[in-house]
Backbone as JSON Lines, residues from 0, in Angstrom:
{"i":0,"aa":"M","n":[94.64,48.03,29.79],"ca":[94.97,47.68,28.43],"c":[96.44,47.29,28.38]}
{"i":1,"aa":"R","n":[96.7,46.07,28.03],"ca":[98.08,45.6,27.98],"c":[98.63,45.76,26.58]}
{"i":2,"aa":"R","n":[99.8,46.34,26.51],"ca":[100.46,46.5,25.22],"c":[101.39,45.33,25.0]}
{"i":3,"aa":"P","n":[101.3,44.66,23.84],"ca":[102.14,43.48,23.6],"c":[103.61,43.86,23.52]}
{"i":4,"aa":"G","n":[104.44,43.07,24.18],"ca":[105.88,43.25,24.1],"c":[106.46,44.29,25.03]}
{"i":5,"aa":"V","n":[105.64,44.97,25.81],"ca":[106.15,46.02,26.67],"c":[107.04,45.46,27.76]}
{"i":6,"aa":"Y","n":[106.65,44.35,28.36],"ca":[107.39,43.8,29.49],"c":[108.34,42.68,29.09]}
{"i":7,"aa":"S","n":[108.47,42.41,27.8],"ca":[109.28,41.28,27.37],"c":[110.75,41.44,27.7]}
{"i":8,"aa":"G","n":[111.3,42.64,27.64],"ca":[112.72,42.83,27.91],"c":[113.01,43.4,29.27]}
{"i":9,"aa":"M","n":[112.03,43.45,30.14],"ca":[112.2,44.14,31.41],"c":[113.24,43.5,32.31]}
{"i":10,"aa":"F","n":[113.32,42.2,32.36],"ca":[114.24,41.55,33.28],"c":[115.44,40.94,32.59]}
{"i":11,"aa":"T","n":[115.68,41.31,31.33],"ca":[116.81,40.75,30.6],"c":[117.96,41.73,30.47]}
{"i":12,"aa":"G","n":[117.86,42.9,31.05],"ca":[118.93,43.88,30.98],"c":[118.75,44.87,29.84]}
{"i":13,"aa":"V","n":[117.68,44.74,29.07],"ca":[117.44,45.63,27.95],"c":[116.87,46.95,28.43]}
{"i":14,"aa":"D","n":[116.06,46.91,29.44],"ca":[115.34,48.08,29.92],"c":[116.06,48.69,31.12]}
{"i":15,"aa":"A","n":[115.87,49.99,31.32],"ca":[116.51,50.68,32.44],"c":[115.95,50.21,33.79]}
{"i":16,"aa":"S","n":[114.74,49.68,33.8],"ca":[114.13,49.27,35.06],"c":[114.73,47.99,35.61]}
{"i":17,"aa":"S","n":[115.58,47.33,34.84],"ca":[116.2,46.1,35.33],"c":[117.61,46.34,35.84]}
{"i":18,"aa":"R","n":[117.93,47.59,36.1],"ca":[119.29,47.92,36.55],"c":[119.57,47.31,37.92]}
{"i":19,"aa":"I","n":[120.83,47.08,38.18],"ca":[121.26,46.53,39.46],"c":[122.1,47.61,40.13]}
{"i":20,"aa":"G","n":[121.92,47.78,41.41],"ca":[122.68,48.79,42.12],"c":[121.82,49.46,43.16]}
{"i":21,"aa":"P","n":[122.22,50.66,43.56],"ca":[121.44,51.35,44.6],"c":[120.03,51.65,44.12]}
{"i":22,"aa":"H","n":[119.1,51.59,45.04],"ca":[117.71,51.81,44.71],"c":[117.43,53.3,44.62]}
{"i":23,"aa":"S","n":[116.47,53.66,43.79],"ca":[116.08,55.05,43.66],"c":[115.31,55.53,44.89]}
{"i":24,"aa":"L","n":[114.6,54.63,45.51],"ca":[113.8,54.97,46.68],"c":[114.54,54.53,47.94]}
{"i":25,"aa":"P","n":[114.56,55.37,48.97],"ca":[115.29,55.01,50.19],"c":[114.62,53.86,50.94]}
{"i":26,"aa":"L","n":[115.38,52.81,51.18],"ca":[114.84,51.62,51.83],"c":[114.41,51.89,53.26]}
{"i":27,"aa":"T","n":[115.11,52.78,53.97],"ca":[114.72,53.08,55.35],"c":[113.36,53.78,55.38]}
{"i":28,"aa":"R","n":[113.11,54.63,54.41],"ca":[111.82,55.32,54.35],"c":[110.69,54.32,54.05]}
{"i":29,"aa":"I","n":[110.96,53.38,53.14],"ca":[109.97,52.35,52.8],"c":[109.67,51.5,54.03]}
{"i":30,"aa":"K","n":[110.71,51.12,54.75],"ca":[110.52,50.31,55.95],"c":[109.71,51.07,57.01]}
{"i":31,"aa":"K","n":[109.98,52.37,57.13],"ca":[109.25,53.21,58.08],"c":[107.76,53.28,57.71]}
{"i":32,"aa":"I","n":[107.48,53.42,56.42],"ca":[106.09,53.46,55.96],"c":[105.41,52.12,56.19]}
{"i":33,"aa":"M","n":[106.14,51.02,55.94],"ca":[105.57,49.69,56.16],"c":[105.22,49.49,57.63]}
{"i":34,"aa":"K","n":[106.1,49.92,58.52],"ca":[105.84,49.77,59.96],"c":[104.69,50.65,60.41]}
{"i":35,"aa":"S","n":[104.62,51.88,59.89],"ca":[103.54,52.77,60.31],"c":[102.19,52.29,59.78]}
{"i":36,"aa":"S","n":[102.18,51.69,58.6],"ca":[100.94,51.16,58.04],"c":[100.46,49.94,58.83]}
{"i":37,"aa":"A","n":[101.39,49.1,59.24],"ca":[101.04,47.89,59.98],"c":[100.69,48.21,61.43]}
{"i":38,"aa":"A","n":[101.22,49.3,61.97],"ca":[100.98,49.64,63.37],"c":[99.51,49.94,63.62]}
{"i":39,"aa":"G","n":[98.8,50.43,62.62],"ca":[97.38,50.7,62.77],"c":[96.56,49.43,62.88]}
{"i":40,"aa":"N","n":[97.09,48.32,62.39],"ca":[96.35,47.05,62.4],"c":[96.67,46.2,63.62]}
{"i":41,"aa":"V","n":[97.84,46.38,64.2],"ca":[98.26,45.56,65.32],"c":[98.47,46.48,66.52]}
{"i":42,"aa":"S","n":[97.89,46.11,67.65],"ca":[98.01,46.96,68.83],"c":[99.21,46.57,69.67]}
{"i":43,"aa":"D","n":[100.12,47.5,69.88],"ca":[101.3,47.35,70.75],"c":[102.13,46.11,70.47]}
{"i":44,"aa":"A","n":[102.22,45.7,69.26],"ca":[103.07,44.56,68.91],"c":[104.24,45.06,68.08]}
{"i":45,"aa":"K","n":[105.42,44.51,68.34],"ca":[106.58,44.9,67.55],"c":[106.45,44.28,66.17]}
{"i":46,"aa":"M","n":[106.67,45.1,65.18],"ca":[106.57,44.62,63.8],"c":[107.94,44.22,63.31]}
{"i":47,"aa":"M","n":[108.02,43.04,62.79],"ca":[109.26,42.56,62.18],"c":[109.05,42.54,60.67]}
{"i":48,"aa":"I","n":[109.98,43.14,59.97],"ca":[109.92,43.17,58.51],"c":[111.17,42.51,57.99]}
{"i":49,"aa":"S","n":[111.01,41.55,57.1],"ca":[112.17,40.84,56.57],"c":[113.05,41.79,55.77]}
{"i":50,"aa":"V","n":[114.28,41.4,55.56],"ca":[115.24,42.22,54.83],"c":[114.81,42.39,53.38]}
{"i":51,"aa":"E","n":[114.2,41.36,52.81],"ca":[113.84,41.38,51.4],"c":[112.61,42.24,51.11]}
{"i":52,"aa":"A","n":[111.71,42.38,52.07],"ca":[110.44,43.06,51.82],"c":[110.61,44.5,51.34]}
{"i":53,"aa":"P","n":[111.41,45.35,51.99],"ca":[111.57,46.71,51.48],"c":[112.25,46.76,50.11]}
{"i":54,"aa":"I","n":[113.13,45.81,49.84],"ca":[113.81,45.77,48.54],"c":[112.8,45.44,47.44]}
{"i":55,"aa":"V","n":[111.96,44.44,47.69],"ca":[110.95,44.06,46.7],"c":[109.95,45.19,46.51]}
{"i":56,"aa":"L","n":[109.5,45.79,47.6],"ca":[108.55,46.89,47.5],"c":[109.15,48.08,46.77]}
{"i":57,"aa":"S","n":[110.44,48.35,46.99],"ca":[111.12,49.42,46.28],"c":[111.12,49.17,44.78]}
{"i":58,"aa":"K","n":[111.41,47.95,44.38],"ca":[111.42,47.6,42.96],"c":[110.03,47.72,42.36]}
{"i":59,"aa":"V","n":[109.02,47.25,43.08],"ca":[107.65,47.34,42.6],"c":[107.25,48.81,42.44]}
{"i":60,"aa":"C","n":[107.62,49.65,43.39],"ca":[107.31,51.08,43.3],"c":[108.01,51.72,42.11]}
{"i":61,"aa":"E","n":[109.27,51.35,41.87],"ca":[110.0,51.87,40.72],"c":[109.3,51.49,39.42]}
{"i":62,"aa":"L","n":[108.87,50.25,39.3],"ca":[108.18,49.8,38.09],"c":[106.84,50.51,37.92]}
{"i":63,"aa":"F","n":[106.13,50.72,39.03],"ca":[104.85,51.43,38.99],"c":[105.05,52.87,38.53]}
{"i":64,"aa":"I","n":[106.04,53.54,39.11],"ca":[106.33,54.93,38.74],"c":[106.74,55.02,37.28]}
{"i":65,"aa":"E","n":[107.55,54.07,36.84],"ca":[107.99,54.05,35.45],"c":[106.81,53.88,34.49]}
{"i":66,"aa":"E","n":[105.91,52.97,34.8],"ca":[104.75,52.73,33.94],"c":[103.82,53.94,33.91]}
{"i":67,"aa":"L","n":[103.57,54.55,35.06],"ca":[102.72,55.74,35.12],"c":[103.36,56.89,34.35]}
{"i":68,"aa":"T","n":[104.67,57.02,34.46],"ca":[105.38,58.08,33.74],"c":[105.33,57.84,32.23]}
{"i":69,"aa":"R","n":[105.52,56.6,31.8],"ca":[105.44,56.3,30.36],"c":[104.07,56.62,29.8]}
{"i":70,"aa":"R","n":[103.04,56.24,30.5],"ca":[101.69,56.51,30.01],"c":[101.4,58.01,30.03]}
{"i":71,"aa":"S","n":[101.9,58.72,31.03],"ca":[101.73,60.17,31.09],"c":[102.5,60.85,29.97]}
{"i":72,"aa":"W","n":[103.69,60.35,29.71],"ca":[104.51,60.92,28.64],"c":[103.87,60.69,27.28]}
{"i":73,"aa":"A","n":[103.2,59.57,27.08],"ca":[102.5,59.32,25.82],"c":[101.41,60.36,25.61]}
{"i":74,"aa":"T","n":[100.75,60.77,26.68],"ca":[99.75,61.84,26.61],"c":[100.41,63.15,26.21]}
{"i":75,"aa":"T","n":[101.56,63.44,26.78],"ca":[102.28,64.68,26.47],"c":[102.74,64.69,25.02]}
{"i":76,"aa":"A","n":[103.2,63.56,24.53],"ca":[103.73,63.48,23.17],"c":[102.65,63.73,22.12]}
{"i":77,"aa":"T","n":[101.41,63.39,22.43],"ca":[100.34,63.61,21.46],"c":[99.91,65.06,21.38]}
{"i":78,"aa":"Q","n":[100.32,65.87,22.35],"ca":[99.88,67.26,22.41],"c":[100.85,68.23,21.76]}
{"i":79,"aa":"G","n":[101.93,67.77,21.19],"ca":[102.85,68.68,20.52],"c":[104.27,68.54,20.99]}
{"i":80,"aa":"K","n":[104.99,69.66,20.98],"ca":[106.42,69.66,21.26],"c":[106.76,69.92,22.72]}
{"i":81,"aa":"R","n":[105.79,69.91,23.57],"ca":[106.03,70.18,24.98],"c":[106.91,69.09,25.58]}
{"i":82,"aa":"K","n":[107.91,69.49,26.39],"ca":[108.83,68.53,26.98],"c":[108.71,68.47,28.5]}
{"i":83,"aa":"T","n":[107.62,68.98,29.01],"ca":[107.39,69.0,30.44],"c":[106.16,68.18,30.77]}
{"i":84,"aa":"L","n":[106.3,67.31,31.75],"ca":[105.19,66.48,32.19],"c":[104.39,67.27,33.22]}
{"i":85,"aa":"L","n":[103.11,67.43,32.98],"ca":[102.24,68.2,33.88],"c":[101.32,67.28,34.66]}
{"i":86,"aa":"H","n":[100.73,67.84,35.71],"ca":[99.78,67.1,36.54],"c":[98.62,66.58,35.71]}
{"i":87,"aa":"D","n":[98.14,67.39,34.79],"ca":[97.01,66.97,33.95],"c":[97.36,65.78,33.07]}
{"i":88,"aa":"D","n":[98.63,65.66,32.65],"ca":[99.06,64.5,31.86],"c":[98.94,63.22,32.68]}
{"i":89,"aa":"V","n":[99.33,63.31,33.94],"ca":[99.22,62.15,34.83],"c":[97.74,61.82,35.06]}
{"i":90,"aa":"A","n":[96.92,62.85,35.23],"ca":[95.49,62.63,35.45],"c":[94.84,61.96,34.24]}
{"i":91,"aa":"V","n":[95.23,62.36,33.03],"ca":[94.69,61.74,31.82],"c":[95.13,60.28,31.74]}
{"i":92,"aa":"A","n":[96.41,60.02,32.05],"ca":[96.91,58.64,32.03],"c":[96.17,57.76,33.03]}
{"i":93,"aa":"V","n":[95.89,58.3,34.21],"ca":[95.16,57.55,35.24],"c":[93.73,57.28,34.78]}
{"i":94,"aa":"N","n":[93.09,58.28,34.2],"ca":[91.7,58.11,33.75],"c":[91.59,57.16,32.56]}
{"i":95,"aa":"D","n":[92.62,57.11,31.72],"ca":[92.57,56.28,30.52],"c":[93.0,54.84,30.74]}
{"i":96,"aa":"T","n":[93.56,54.52,31.9],"ca":[94.09,53.19,32.16],"c":[93.28,52.5,33.25]}
{"i":97,"aa":"D","n":[92.73,51.35,32.93],"ca":[91.9,50.62,33.89],"c":[92.69,50.2,35.13]}
{"i":98,"aa":"N","n":[93.96,49.87,34.97],"ca":[94.77,49.42,36.11],"c":[94.99,50.52,37.14]}
{"i":99,"aa":"F","n":[94.83,51.77,36.74],"ca":[95.06,52.88,37.65],"c":[93.76,53.46,38.2]}
{"i":100,"aa":"D","n":[92.68,52.7,38.14],"ca":[91.39,53.19,38.64],"c":[91.42,53.56,40.12]}
{"i":101,"aa":"F","n":[92.27,52.91,40.89],"ca":[92.34,53.21,42.32],"c":[92.91,54.61,42.57]}
{"i":102,"aa":"L","n":[93.5,55.24,41.57],"ca":[94.07,56.58,41.72],"c":[93.14,57.69,41.24]}
{"i":103,"aa":"V","n":[92.01,57.34,40.65],"ca":[91.14,58.35,40.04],"c":[90.72,59.42,41.03]}
{"i":104,"aa":"G","n":[90.36,59.05,42.23],"ca":[89.94,60.04,43.23],"c":[91.08,60.87,43.78]}
{"i":105,"aa":"M","n":[92.3,60.37,43.71],"ca":[93.45,61.09,44.25],"c":[94.09,62.01,43.22]}
{"i":106,"aa":"V","n":[94.02,61.64,41.96],"ca":[94.63,62.44,40.9],"c":[93.5,62.97,40.04]}
{"i":107,"aa":"S","n":[93.1,64.19,40.31],"ca":[92.02,64.77,39.53],"c":[92.59,65.85,38.62]}
{"i":108,"aa":"R","n":[91.9,66.11,37.55],"ca":[92.36,67.14,36.62],"c":[92.15,68.5,37.27]}
{"i":109,"aa":"G","n":[93.06,69.41,36.98],"ca":[92.91,70.77,37.47],"c":[93.75,71.1,38.68]}
{"i":110,"aa":"G","n":[94.67,70.24,39.08],"ca":[95.58,70.59,40.16],"c":[95.47,69.67,41.35]}
{"i":111,"aa":"R","n":[96.21,70.04,42.39],"ca":[96.29,69.24,43.61],"c":[95.0,69.33,44.41]}
{"i":112,"aa":"R","n":[94.64,68.23,45.02],"ca":[93.44,68.18,45.85],"c":[93.61,69.04,47.08]}
{"i":113,"aa":"R","n":[92.53,69.62,47.49],"ca":[92.53,70.38,48.75],"c":[92.51,69.4,49.91]}
{"i":114,"aa":"G","n":[93.12,69.77,51.02],"ca":[93.1,68.94,52.2],"c":[94.25,67.97,52.29]}
{"i":115,"aa":"A","n":[95.15,67.98,51.32],"ca":[96.31,67.08,51.38],"c":[97.34,67.68,52.32]}
{"i":116,"aa":"E","n":[97.82,66.87,53.25],"ca":[98.83,67.33,54.2],"c":[100.15,66.65,53.89]}
{"i":117,"aa":"E","n":[101.24,67.43,53.93],"ca":[102.56,66.87,53.66],"c":[103.36,66.82,54.95]}
{"i":118,"aa":"D","n":[104.21,65.79,55.08],"ca":[105.11,65.75,56.21],"c":[106.4,66.48,55.83]}
{"i":119,"aa":"S","n":[107.42,66.42,56.68],"ca":[108.65,67.17,56.45],"c":[109.41,66.71,55.21]}
{"i":120,"aa":"D","n":[109.16,65.48,54.74],"ca":[109.83,64.97,53.55],"c":[109.06,65.27,52.27]}
{"i":121,"aa":"G","n":[107.92,65.94,52.38],"ca":[107.13,66.26,51.21],"c":[106.2,65.14,50.78]}
{"i":122,"aa":"V","n":[106.02,64.13,51.63],"ca":[105.15,63.0,51.31],"c":[103.75,63.31,51.82]}
{"i":123,"aa":"I","n":[102.75,63.1,50.98],"ca":[101.37,63.34,51.39],"c":[100.96,62.25,52.36]}
{"i":124,"aa":"T","n":[100.56,62.65,53.56],"ca":[100.24,61.67,54.59],"c":[98.74,61.5,54.8]}
{"i":125,"aa":"H","n":[97.97,62.56,54.63],"ca":[96.52,62.5,54.84],"c":[95.83,63.23,53.71]}
{"i":126,"aa":"L","n":[94.74,62.65,53.24],"ca":[93.95,63.32,52.2],"c":[92.63,63.74,52.75]}
């Protein structure tokens, strides 16, 4: 469901997501994930990633996180004066938004899925 006018000021400097400067997500970590994801598809080949690719992916991830947070926060705001975003708020936002259907199995109501493994950085690597 697209809300009219939501993205109109995104790249004009009106919104916080159009900020210029250091990225919120570490570019080296993004590049490492890109290489590890591609390594499963290519056997023993060196992967070359352009300089721009991690930067673009970082921006896309920031926008995705911002949109998911906004929709989750809208769920929280309807429930009263609570100022804390909970896992269930994110699950409701995912279930209510068609664009987030790919997350329905990963974000279920009632807490974290069993069988999720975290690496040393706290990133879920296997479900």
